[in-house]
Coordinates of C-alpha atoms and ligand atoms in Angstrom, one line a residue:
X1 CA 93.9 47.3 93.6
X2 CA 90.2 47.6 94.6
X3 CA 88.5 50.6 93.0
X4 CA 88.7 53.7 95.1
X5 CA 86.4 56.6 95.7
X6 CA 87.2 60.0 94.0
X7 CA 88.2 61.5 97.4
X8 CA 90.8 58.8 98.0
X9 CA 92.2 59.0 94.5
X10 CA 92.4 62.8 94.9
X11 CA 94.7 62.4 97.9
X12 CA 96.7 59.3 97.1
X13 CA 97.0 58.4 93.4
X14 CA 100.3 58.5 91.7
X15 CA 102.4 58.9 94.8
X16 CA 104.7 56.4 96.5
X17 CA 106.6 58.1 99.3
X18 CA 109.4 55.5 99.1
X19 CA 110.3 56.9 95.8
X20 CA 110.8 60.4 97.4
X21 CA 112.8 59.8 100.6
X22 CA 109.6 58.9 102.4
X23 CA 108.3 62.5 102.3
X24 CA 104.7 62.5 103.3
X25 CA 103.8 65.3 100.9
X26 CA 105.0 65.2 97.3
X27 CA 108.3 67.2 97.3
X28 CA 109.1 70.3 95.3
X29 CA 112.1 69.7 93.0
X30 CA 113.4 73.3 92.7
X31 CA 116.0 72.5 90.0
X32 CA 116.4 73.2 86.3
X33 CA 117.9 69.9 85.6
X34 CA 118.6 66.5 87.1
X35 CA 121.8 64.4 87.5
X36 CA 121.7 61.7 84.9
X37 CA 124.2 59.4 86.6
X38 CA 125.6 57.5 83.6
X39 CA 125.1 57.2 79.9
X40 CA 122.9 54.1 80.1
X41 CA 120.5 55.7 82.5
X42 CA 120.5 58.8 80.2
X43 CA 119.4 56.6 77.4
X44 CA 116.7 55.0 79.4
X45 CA 115.3 58.4 80.5
X46 CA 115.2 59.8 77.0
X47 CA 113.5 56.8 75.6
X48 CA 110.9 56.7 78.4
X49 CA 112.1 53.3 79.5
X50 CA 112.8 54.8 83.0
X51 CA 110.7 57.6 84.6
X52 CA 112.7 60.4 86.1
X53 CA 113.7 64.0 85.7
X54 CA 115.9 65.3 82.9
X55 CA 115.2 69.0 82.5
X56 CA 112.3 70.9 84.1
X57 CA 111.2 72.5 80.8
X58 CA 109.9 69.1 79.7
X59 CA 108.5 68.0 83.0
X60 CA 109.2 67.4 86.7
X61 CA 108.7 64.5 89.2
X62 CA 106.1 66.5 91.0
X63 CA 104.3 67.2 87.8
X64 CA 104.4 63.4 87.0
X65 CA 102.5 62.7 90.3
X66 CA 99.9 65.3 89.3
X67 CA 99.6 63.7 85.8
X68 CA 99.1 60.2 87.2
X69 CA 96.5 61.5 89.7
X70 CA 94.4 63.5 87.3
X71 CA 94.5 60.6 84.8
X72 CA 93.2 58.2 87.4
X73 CA 90.5 60.6 88.7
X74 CA 89.3 61.1 85.1
X75 CA 89.5 57.5 84.0
X76 CA 92.1 58.4 81.3
X77 CA 95.1 56.6 79.9
X78 CA 97.6 59.5 80.3
X79 CA 97.9 63.2 81.2
X80 CA 100.2 66.1 80.9
X81 CA 100.5 69.1 83.3
X82 CA 101.2 72.4 81.5
X83 CA 101.8 76.0 82.7
X84 CA 98.3 77.3 82.1
X85 CA 94.8 76.4 80.9
X86 CA 95.4 78.2 77.7
X87 CA 98.6 76.2 77.1
X88 CA 96.5 73.0 77.6
X89 CA 93.8 74.1 75.2
X90 CA 96.1 75.6 72.5
X91 CA 98.7 72.8 72.5
X92 CA 95.9 70.1 72.4
X93 CA 94.1 71.7 69.5
X94 CA 97.3 72.4 67.5
X95 CA 98.4 68.8 68.1
X96 CA 95.1 67.5 66.5
X97 CA 95.2 69.8 63.5
X98 CA 97.6 70.6 60.6
X99 CA 97.6 73.5 58.1
X100 CA 94.4 73.5 56.1
X101 CA 92.3 71.7 58.7
X102 CA 89.6 73.0 60.9
X103 CA 87.9 72.7 64.3
X104 CA 84.1 72.8 65.0
X105 CA 83.5 74.5 68.3
X106 CA 80.6 75.2 70.6
X107 CA 79.5 78.8 71.0
X108 CA 79.8 80.9 74.2
X109 CA 83.3 79.8 75.1
X110 CA 85.7 81.4 77.6
X111 CA 86.9 84.6 75.9
X112 CA 90.5 83.8 75.3
X113 CA 89.6 80.3 73.9
X114 CA 87.0 81.9 71.6
X115 CA 89.5 84.5 70.3
X116 CA 92.3 82.0 69.9
X117 CA 90.1 79.8 67.7
X118 CA 88.6 82.7 65.7
X119 CA 91.7 85.0 65.3
X120 CA 94.9 83.3 66.4
X121 CA 95.0 79.7 65.2
X122 CA 94.3 80.9 61.6
X123 CA 97.9 82.1 61.7
X124 CA 98.9 78.4 61.8
X125 CA 96.5 77.6 59.0
X126 CA 93.8 76.2 61.4
X127 CA 90.3 77.7 61.2
X128 CA 87.2 77.2 63.3
X129 CA 83.6 76.9 62.6
X130 CA 81.3 77.9 65.5
X131 CA 77.9 76.4 66.1
X132 CA 75.2 78.9 67.0
X133 CA 73.2 76.6 69.4
X134 CA 75.9 74.8 71.4
X135 CA 73.5 72.1 72.6
X136 CA 72.3 71.1 69.2
X137 CA 74.3 68.1 68.0
X138 CA 72.9 68.4 64.5
X139 CA 74.5 71.8 64.1
X140 CA 77.9 70.3 64.9
X141 CA 77.3 67.6 62.3
X142 CA 76.3 70.1 59.7
X143 CA 79.6 72.0 60.1
X144 CA 81.8 68.9 60.0
X145 CA 83.7 68.5 56.6
X146 CA 86.5 66.3 55.4
X147 CA 89.1 68.6 56.9
X148 CA 87.6 68.8 60.4
X149 CA 90.0 67.3 63.0
X150 CA 88.4 68.2 66.4
X151 CA 85.2 69.1 68.1
X152 CA 85.8 71.6 71.0
X153 CA 83.3 72.4 73.7
X154 CA 83.0 73.4 77.3
X155 CA 80.9 71.2 79.6
X156 CA 79.7 74.2 81.6
X157 CA 80.0 77.5 79.8
X158 CA 81.6 80.5 81.5
X159 CA 79.9 82.9 82.3
X160 CA 76.5 81.8 81.0
X161 CA 76.5 78.4 82.9
X162 CA 75.0 76.6 79.9
X163 CA 75.2 72.8 79.7
X164 CA 75.5 70.6 76.6
X165 CA 74.6 67.1 75.7
X166 CA 78.1 65.7 75.2
X167 CA 76.8 62.2 74.6
X168 CA 74.9 63.4 71.5
X169 CA 77.8 65.6 70.3
X170 CA 80.3 62.7 70.7
X171 CA 78.0 60.3 68.8
X172 CA 78.0 62.7 65.9
X173 CA 81.8 63.4 66.1
X174 CA 82.6 59.7 66.2
X175 CA 80.4 58.9 63.3
X176 CA 82.8 61.1 61.3
X177 CA 86.0 59.8 63.0
X178 CA 86.7 63.0 64.9
X179 CA 87.7 63.3 68.6
X180 CA 85.8 65.5 71.1
X181 CA 87.9 67.8 73.3
X182 CA 86.0 69.1 76.4
X183 CA 87.1 72.0 78.6
X184 CA 85.9 70.7 81.9
X185 CA 87.3 73.5 84.0
X186 CA 84.1 74.7 85.7
X187 CA 82.7 71.2 86.3
X188 CA 85.9 69.4 87.4
X189 CA 86.0 65.6 87.2
X190 CA 84.3 65.6 90.6
X191 CA 81.0 66.9 89.2
X192 CA 81.3 65.6 85.6
X193 CA 83.4 63.0 83.9
X194 CA 83.4 63.7 80.2
X195 CA 84.9 60.3 79.2
X196 CA 81.8 58.6 80.6
X197 CA 79.8 60.7 78.1
X198 CA 81.8 60.0 75.0
X199 CA 84.6 62.6 75.1
X200 CA 88.1 61.7 74.1
X201 CA 90.3 64.4 75.6
X202 CA 89.7 66.8 78.5
X203 CA 91.5 70.1 79.1
X204 CA 91.6 72.1 82.3
X205 CA 92.5 75.4 83.6
X206 CA 93.7 73.9 86.9
X207 CA 94.1 77.5 88.0
X208 CA 90.4 77.3 88.9
X209 CA 88.5 74.8 91.1
X210 CA 91.1 71.9 90.8
X211 CA 93.7 74.0 92.6
X212 CA 90.9 76.0 94.3
X213 CA 93.0 78.5 96.2
X214 CA 93.7 81.2 93.7
X215 CA 97.5 80.9 94.0
X216 CA 98.7 79.2 90.8
X217 CA 98.3 79.3 87.1
X218 CA 98.2 75.7 85.7
X219 CA 96.7 73.5 82.9
X220 CA 96.0 69.8 82.5
X221 CA 95.3 67.6 79.5
X222 CA 93.9 64.1 79.9
X223 CA 93.5 61.5 77.1
X224 CA 91.0 58.7 77.5
X225 CA 93.0 56.4 75.3
X226 CA 90.6 54.5 73.1
X227 CA 90.0 56.8 70.2
X228 CA 91.2 55.3 66.9
X229 CA 92.8 58.1 64.9
X230 CA 92.5 57.5 61.2
X231 CA 95.9 57.2 59.4
X232 CA 95.0 59.5 56.6
X233 CA 93.4 62.2 58.7
X234 CA 96.0 62.2 61.5
X235 CA 99.3 61.2 59.9
X236 CA 101.2 63.1 62.7
X237 CA 100.4 60.2 65.1
X238 CA 101.7 57.5 62.8
X239 CA 104.9 59.2 61.6
X240 CA 108.0 57.4 62.9
X241 CA 110.0 59.9 64.9
X242 CA 113.7 59.6 65.8
X243 CA 112.9 61.7 68.8
X244 CA 110.6 59.0 70.1
X245 CA 113.1 56.2 69.5
X246 CA 113.3 53.1 71.8
X247 CA 116.3 51.7 73.6
X248 CA 117.4 49.9 70.4
X249 CA 117.3 53.1 68.3
X250 CA 114.1 52.2 66.5
X251 CA 112.1 55.3 65.6
X252 CA 108.6 55.2 67.0
X253 CA 105.3 56.9 66.3
X254 CA 103.3 58.9 69.0
X255 CA 101.0 55.9 69.1
X256 CA 103.9 53.6 69.9
X257 CA 105.5 56.0 72.4
X258 CA 102.4 56.0 74.7
X259 CA 100.1 53.3 73.4
X260 CA 96.6 54.7 73.1
X261 CA 97.6 58.2 74.0
X262 CA 99.3 59.8 70.9
X263 CA 98.1 63.3 71.9
X264 CA 99.7 63.2 75.3
X265 CA 102.9 61.6 73.7
X266 CA 103.1 64.5 71.2
X267 CA 102.4 67.1 73.9
X268 CA 105.2 65.7 76.1
X269 CA 107.8 65.0 73.4
X270 CA 107.3 67.9 71.0
X271 CA 105.2 70.7 72.6
X272 CA 106.9 70.7 76.0
X273 CA 110.3 70.4 74.3
X274 CA 109.8 73.0 71.5
X275 CA 107.2 75.4 72.8
X276 CA 108.1 75.0 76.5
X277 CA 105.4 75.3 79.1
X278 CA 105.5 72.1 81.3
X279 CA 104.1 72.9 84.7
X280 CA 106.8 73.8 87.2
X281 CA 107.5 71.7 90.3
X282 CA 106.2 74.3 92.8
X283 CA 103.1 74.9 90.8
X284 CA 102.5 71.1 90.6
X285 CA 102.8 70.9 94.3
X286 CA 100.2 73.6 94.9
X287 CA 97.8 72.0 92.5
X288 CA 98.3 68.6 94.2
X289 CA 97.6 70.2 97.6
X290 CA 94.5 71.9 96.3
X291 CA 93.2 68.9 94.5
X292 CA 93.2 66.8 97.7
X293 CA 90.3 68.8 99.1
X294 CA 88.3 69.3 95.9
X295 CA 85.3 67.1 96.9
X296 CA 84.7 68.8 100.2
X297 CA 85.2 72.2 98.8
X298 CA 82.7 71.6 96.0
X299 CA 80.2 69.9 98.3
X300 CA 80.1 73.0 100.5
X301 CA 80.0 75.4 97.5
X302 CA 77.0 73.4 96.0
X303 CA 75.1 74.0 99.2
X304 CA 76.0 77.7 99.4
X305 CA 75.1 78.4 95.7
X306 CA 71.5 77.1 96.2
X307 CA 71.0 79.7 99.0
X308 CA 72.6 82.5 96.9
X309 CA 70.4 81.6 93.9
X310 CA 67.3 81.7 96.1
X311 CA 68.3 85.1 97.5
X312 CA 69.0 86.6 94.0
X313 CA 65.8 85.2 92.6
X314 CA 63.9 87.1 95.2
X315 CA 65.7 90.4 94.9
X316 CA 63.9 93.2 93.1
X317 CA 67.2 94.5 91.5
X318 CA 68.0 91.2 89.8
X319 CA 66.6 90.8 86.3
X320 CA 67.4 87.1 85.9
X321 CA 69.7 84.4 87.3
X322 CA 71.6 82.0 85.1
X323 CA 72.4 78.6 86.6
X324 CA 70.9 75.2 85.8
X325 CA 69.2 75.2 89.3
X326 CA 67.7 78.6 88.8
X327 CA 63.9 78.8 88.2
X328 CA 63.0 78.2 84.6
X329 CA 66.5 77.1 83.5
X330 CA 66.4 75.2 80.2
X331 CA 69.4 73.2 81.5
X332 CA 67.6 71.7 84.5
X333 CA 66.8 68.3 82.9
X334 CA 70.4 67.9 81.6
X335 CA 71.8 68.9 85.0
X336 CA 69.6 66.3 86.8
X337 CA 70.8 63.7 84.3
X338 CA 74.5 64.4 84.1
X339 CA 75.3 66.3 87.2
X340 CA 73.9 64.3 90.1
X341 CA 76.1 66.2 92.7
X342 CA 75.1 69.6 91.2
X343 CA 76.0 71.7 88.2
X344 CA 78.9 73.8 89.5
X345 CA 79.6 76.7 91.8
X346 CA 79.4 79.5 89.2
X347 CA 76.3 81.6 88.5
X348 CA 75.6 84.8 86.7
X349 CA 72.8 87.3 87.1
X350 CA 71.4 90.4 85.4
X351 CA 72.0 93.5 87.5
X352 CA 68.9 95.7 87.3
X353 CA 70.4 99.1 87.4
X354 CA 72.7 101.6 85.6
X355 CA 76.4 101.1 85.0
X356 CA 77.0 103.7 87.7
X357 CA 74.9 101.7 90.2
X358 CA 76.7 98.5 89.1
X359 CA 80.0 100.2 90.0
X360 CA 78.7 101.3 93.4
X361 CA 77.4 97.8 94.0
X362 CA 80.8 96.1 93.3
X363 CA 82.6 98.8 95.3
X364 CA 80.4 98.2 98.4
X365 CA 81.1 94.5 98.6
X366 CA 83.2 93.4 101.6
X367 CA 83.2 89.6 101.7
X368 CA 83.1 89.1 97.9
X369 CA 86.2 90.1 95.9
X370 CA 86.1 91.8 92.5
X371 CA 88.5 90.0 90.2
X372 CA 88.7 87.9 87.0
X373 CA 89.4 84.4 88.5
X374 CA 87.0 81.7 89.4
X375 CA 87.1 78.5 91.6
X376 CA 88.8 80.1 94.6
X377 CA 88.2 79.7 98.4
X378 CA 87.1 83.3 98.2
X379 CA 83.8 84.2 96.6
X380 CA 84.5 86.3 93.5
X381 CA 82.4 88.6 91.4
X382 CA 83.1 90.1 87.9
X383 CA 81.3 92.0 85.2
X384 CA 82.4 89.6 82.5
X385 CA 81.7 91.9 79.4
X386 CA 84.3 94.4 80.6
X387 CA 86.6 91.9 82.2
X388 CA 87.1 88.2 81.3
X389 CA 85.4 88.6 78.0
X390 CA 86.6 92.1 77.2
X391 CA 88.6 90.9 74.2
X392 CA 85.4 90.1 72.4
X393 CA 83.7 92.8 70.3
X394 CA 80.2 94.0 71.1
X395 CA 78.9 91.9 68.2
X396 CA 80.6 88.8 69.6
X397 CA 79.1 89.6 73.0
X398 CA 75.7 89.6 71.3
X399 CA 76.5 86.3 69.6
X400 CA 77.6 84.6 72.8
X401 CA 74.7 86.1 74.8
X402 CA 76.8 88.2 77.2
X403 CA 74.8 91.3 78.2
X404 CA 76.7 94.3 79.8
X405 CA 74.7 94.0 83.0
X406 CA 75.8 90.4 83.6
X407 CA 77.6 89.8 86.9
X408 CA 79.2 86.4 87.4
X409 CA 79.7 85.0 90.9
X410 CA 82.1 82.2 91.7
X411 CA 81.1 80.8 95.1
X412 CA 83.8 80.4 97.7
X413 CA 83.9 78.8 101.1
X414 CA 82.6 81.7 103.3
X415 CA 79.4 81.2 105.2
X416 CA 76.4 81.6 102.8
X417 CA 74.7 84.0 105.3
X418 CA 77.7 86.3 105.2
X419 CA 77.7 86.3 101.4
X420 CA 73.9 87.1 101.3
X421 CA 74.1 89.9 103.8
X422 CA 77.1 91.3 101.9
X423 CA 75.1 91.3 98.7
X424 CA 72.1 92.8 100.5
X425 CA 74.0 95.7 101.9
X426 CA 75.7 96.4 98.5
X427 CA 72.3 96.4 96.7
X428 CA 71.1 98.9 99.4
X429 CA 74.0 101.2 98.8
X430 CA 73.8 101.0 95.0
X431 CA 70.1 101.8 95.0
X432 CA 70.0 104.3 97.9
Ligands
PLP501 C1 86.7 77.8 81.2 C2 88.1 78.3 81.1 N1 89.0 77.6 80.3 C3 90.3 78.0 80.2 C4 90.7 79.1 80.9 C5 92.2 79.5 80.7 O1 92.9 79.1 81.8 P1 94.3 79.8 82.4 O2 93.9 81.1 82.8 O3 94.8 78.9 83.4 O4 95.2 79.8 81.2 C6 89.9 79.8 81.7 C7 90.4 81.0 82.5 O5 89.6 81.8 83.0 C8 88.5 79.4 81.8 O6 87.6 80.0 82.6

């Protein structure tokens, strides 16, 4: 097939209506399990020789459409749809590691990811070393040792909207035979394709911009498919597993189960089976529906955010604005190089007033909602230090550069003029 534009793939990839009673939209399979028909088909289904539903804990036909679609959008070999972004992140990192191994991670990560790496994965014998300057490839290299099994970074950090040079970090990681996992949630593959910059695996909270309507919790993992995992470092991908056997009852390794994509094979066969957490059919349907309008939603938001940045930069009650397109941003050059469409619809700014005034300001907003999510059709605001990143200690806030007066705005689809007049009247009330 001729190569297709992102917008066409976002609507059509992975779906053949003839396989689903000619339904125009991907159907919702609201069932726990599927009729297996006969024992030969059962065998084909369990060995992966035939695609189809078995039991919804390990995946659904609607989820399979989403997986095929995101893999094609991203230019990856295979994908898996999971029940949340945190499931996608944790399962991926625990697949790549074993007891006694470690991860090298960028600084200034999403709060739950940061805490999972620093405090929770150690329960499984997996530790993390964090770089201080997330954009300095040398720092990642300095932290890599013989037990490092993954580099973990976010392409656009939340809430500080910092960018990183993934090409440089991937070059360092690959020199040491380590894959790079990128949380590309804020960027989405529409604005940035990590695989074109050396990354090996992408993880998403599809709860955010990919779905885009604030009505589902979902996660995605995509594997590029050409990273060569060393046998000594990653024995888990070479171990012959009965659970991955073929039609002739030959045990297979994760590498053999999905050639080139041992991480996705492991996630599907072991993590979905033993930890649960495959994305449900209804949730997959909602993500597919949202995904089909991703390009036009982001195009509009990228126009709106420029106007909001300009307004905030000229407001006397705003101390600073963080976004690569804001004046004086150290990320402007990287944004121009890697984000030709624009570096995302998330910004943060320093509120130049007291905590009480900040409370009044948030309370006075009418067209901007106060909640923790991002990537919605609605414009959302949050005071990250007391909300999305409240699990971090004040010292950790200091470390990740998250001041108490930081307000994060996730741009929605309302008219820019309405958002600006709403901000304006809220500033007036807060400083009256
Ligand atoms: C950048 C980023 N990654 C991951 C997550 C976790 O996603 P979920 O809430 O779908 O588990 C979030 C959630 O806010 C996020 O902002």
